[in-house]
XYZ file of C-alpha atoms in Angstrom:
118
model
C 1.605 10.300 -5.328
C 4.291 7.638 -5.543
C 4.428 4.796 -3.003
C 7.848 3.162 -2.746
C 9.469 0.732 -0.388
C 12.739 0.762 1.462
C 14.573 -2.281 2.730
C 15.398 -2.134 6.424
C 17.987 -4.379 8.004
C 17.299 -4.788 11.712
C 15.264 -6.942 11.359
C 15.202 -7.166 7.556
C 11.820 -6.130 6.095
C 10.252 -3.744 3.605
C 8.781 -0.431 4.781
C 6.521 1.678 2.545
C 7.073 5.421 2.130
C 5.003 7.782 -0.003
C 6.321 10.728 -1.972
C 3.722 13.333 -2.938
C 3.871 16.487 -5.044
C 1.243 19.204 -5.320
C 3.190 21.292 -7.886
C 3.405 18.885 -10.848
C 6.587 17.236 -9.599
C 8.730 20.324 -9.003
C 9.042 19.468 -5.309
C 8.250 16.307 -3.379
C 7.483 15.594 0.264
C 7.974 12.264 1.978
C 5.486 10.620 4.338
C 6.377 8.904 7.548
C 7.318 5.217 7.318
C 4.420 2.789 6.947
C 5.885 -0.178 8.772
C 3.887 -3.375 9.394
C 6.903 -5.131 10.882
C 8.302 -8.411 9.736
C 11.460 -10.418 9.631
C 12.941 -11.382 6.303
C 13.881 -9.965 2.915
C 10.388 -10.747 1.566
C 8.447 -9.546 4.601
C 6.755 -6.263 5.427
C 4.495 -4.100 3.272
C 5.465 -3.137 -0.248
C 4.358 -2.348 -3.813
C 1.555 -0.032 -2.711
C -1.262 1.091 -5.003
C -3.177 4.325 -4.323
C -6.570 5.603 -5.452
C -8.596 8.661 -4.551
C -12.101 8.118 -3.178
C -15.214 10.201 -3.894
C -14.705 12.180 -0.665
C -11.128 13.103 -1.669
C -9.450 10.735 0.783
C -6.789 8.312 -0.430
C -6.774 4.545 -0.033
C -3.554 2.577 -0.391
C -3.314 -1.207 -0.505
C -0.019 -2.962 0.261
C 1.270 -6.309 -0.915
C 2.388 -8.589 1.903
C 3.409 -12.201 2.402
C 0.629 -12.581 4.983
C -2.119 -13.882 2.657
C -4.076 -10.598 2.770
C -3.752 -7.128 1.334
C -3.150 -4.469 3.959
C -4.603 -0.945 3.817
C -3.789 2.542 4.977
C -5.698 5.790 4.417
C -4.918 9.492 4.124
C -7.311 12.409 4.522
C -4.752 15.181 3.919
C -3.467 14.546 0.410
C -0.903 11.941 1.440
C 0.913 13.972 4.083
C -0.059 11.519 6.807
C -1.368 7.941 6.693
C -3.149 5.711 9.168
C -1.306 2.762 10.649
C -1.556 -0.050 8.053
C -3.847 -2.927 8.968
C -4.974 -6.131 7.262
C -8.035 -6.113 5.029
C -10.376 -9.061 4.542
C -9.130 -9.393 0.937
C -7.216 -12.645 0.607
C -4.306 -12.222 -1.767
C -1.260 -14.023 -3.033
C 2.194 -12.541 -2.672
C 1.717 -10.257 -5.673
C 0.743 -6.594 -5.998
C -2.784 -5.307 -6.476
C -3.805 -2.368 -8.673
C -6.434 0.230 -7.703
C -8.105 2.663 -10.090
C -10.570 5.483 -9.464
C -13.321 5.306 -12.089
C -15.080 8.382 -13.472
C -18.211 7.225 -11.596
C -16.302 7.630 -8.311
C -16.207 3.901 -7.703
C -12.925 2.047 -7.224
C -11.808 -0.877 -9.358
C -9.189 -3.363 -8.189
C -7.254 -6.116 -9.914
C -5.387 -8.633 -7.755
C -4.392 -12.264 -7.497
C -6.430 -14.087 -4.855
C -5.014 -16.974 -2.892
C -5.089 -20.198 -4.871
C -7.685 -22.554 -3.369
C -5.837 -25.380 -1.644
C -5.956 -28.638 -3.553
C -7.097 -27.075 -6.842
């Protein structure tokens, strides 16, 4: 599972696409575009991080310039994804990293928004 972004030009923004392989990388399939909209070279959703949950579903978080991480989910091995939507996780304009732990829990590292005035 490899999330990547493509730059679109009308209007300019980043759109996330996911490439997935179920044969150790011999062949790859591409998901539909995960487009949160935007207008500008640093707008849209990009630098996704994916982790598998206990139930086998996939969770992907996207970096945005909108002060929150956005999420999308897949229940079919990454073939299709839900429409991305904002989470309640406040984040700076930097990528997060998700990891599935052996316990089945998810761990995340990210940069929260800097408290104003501090």
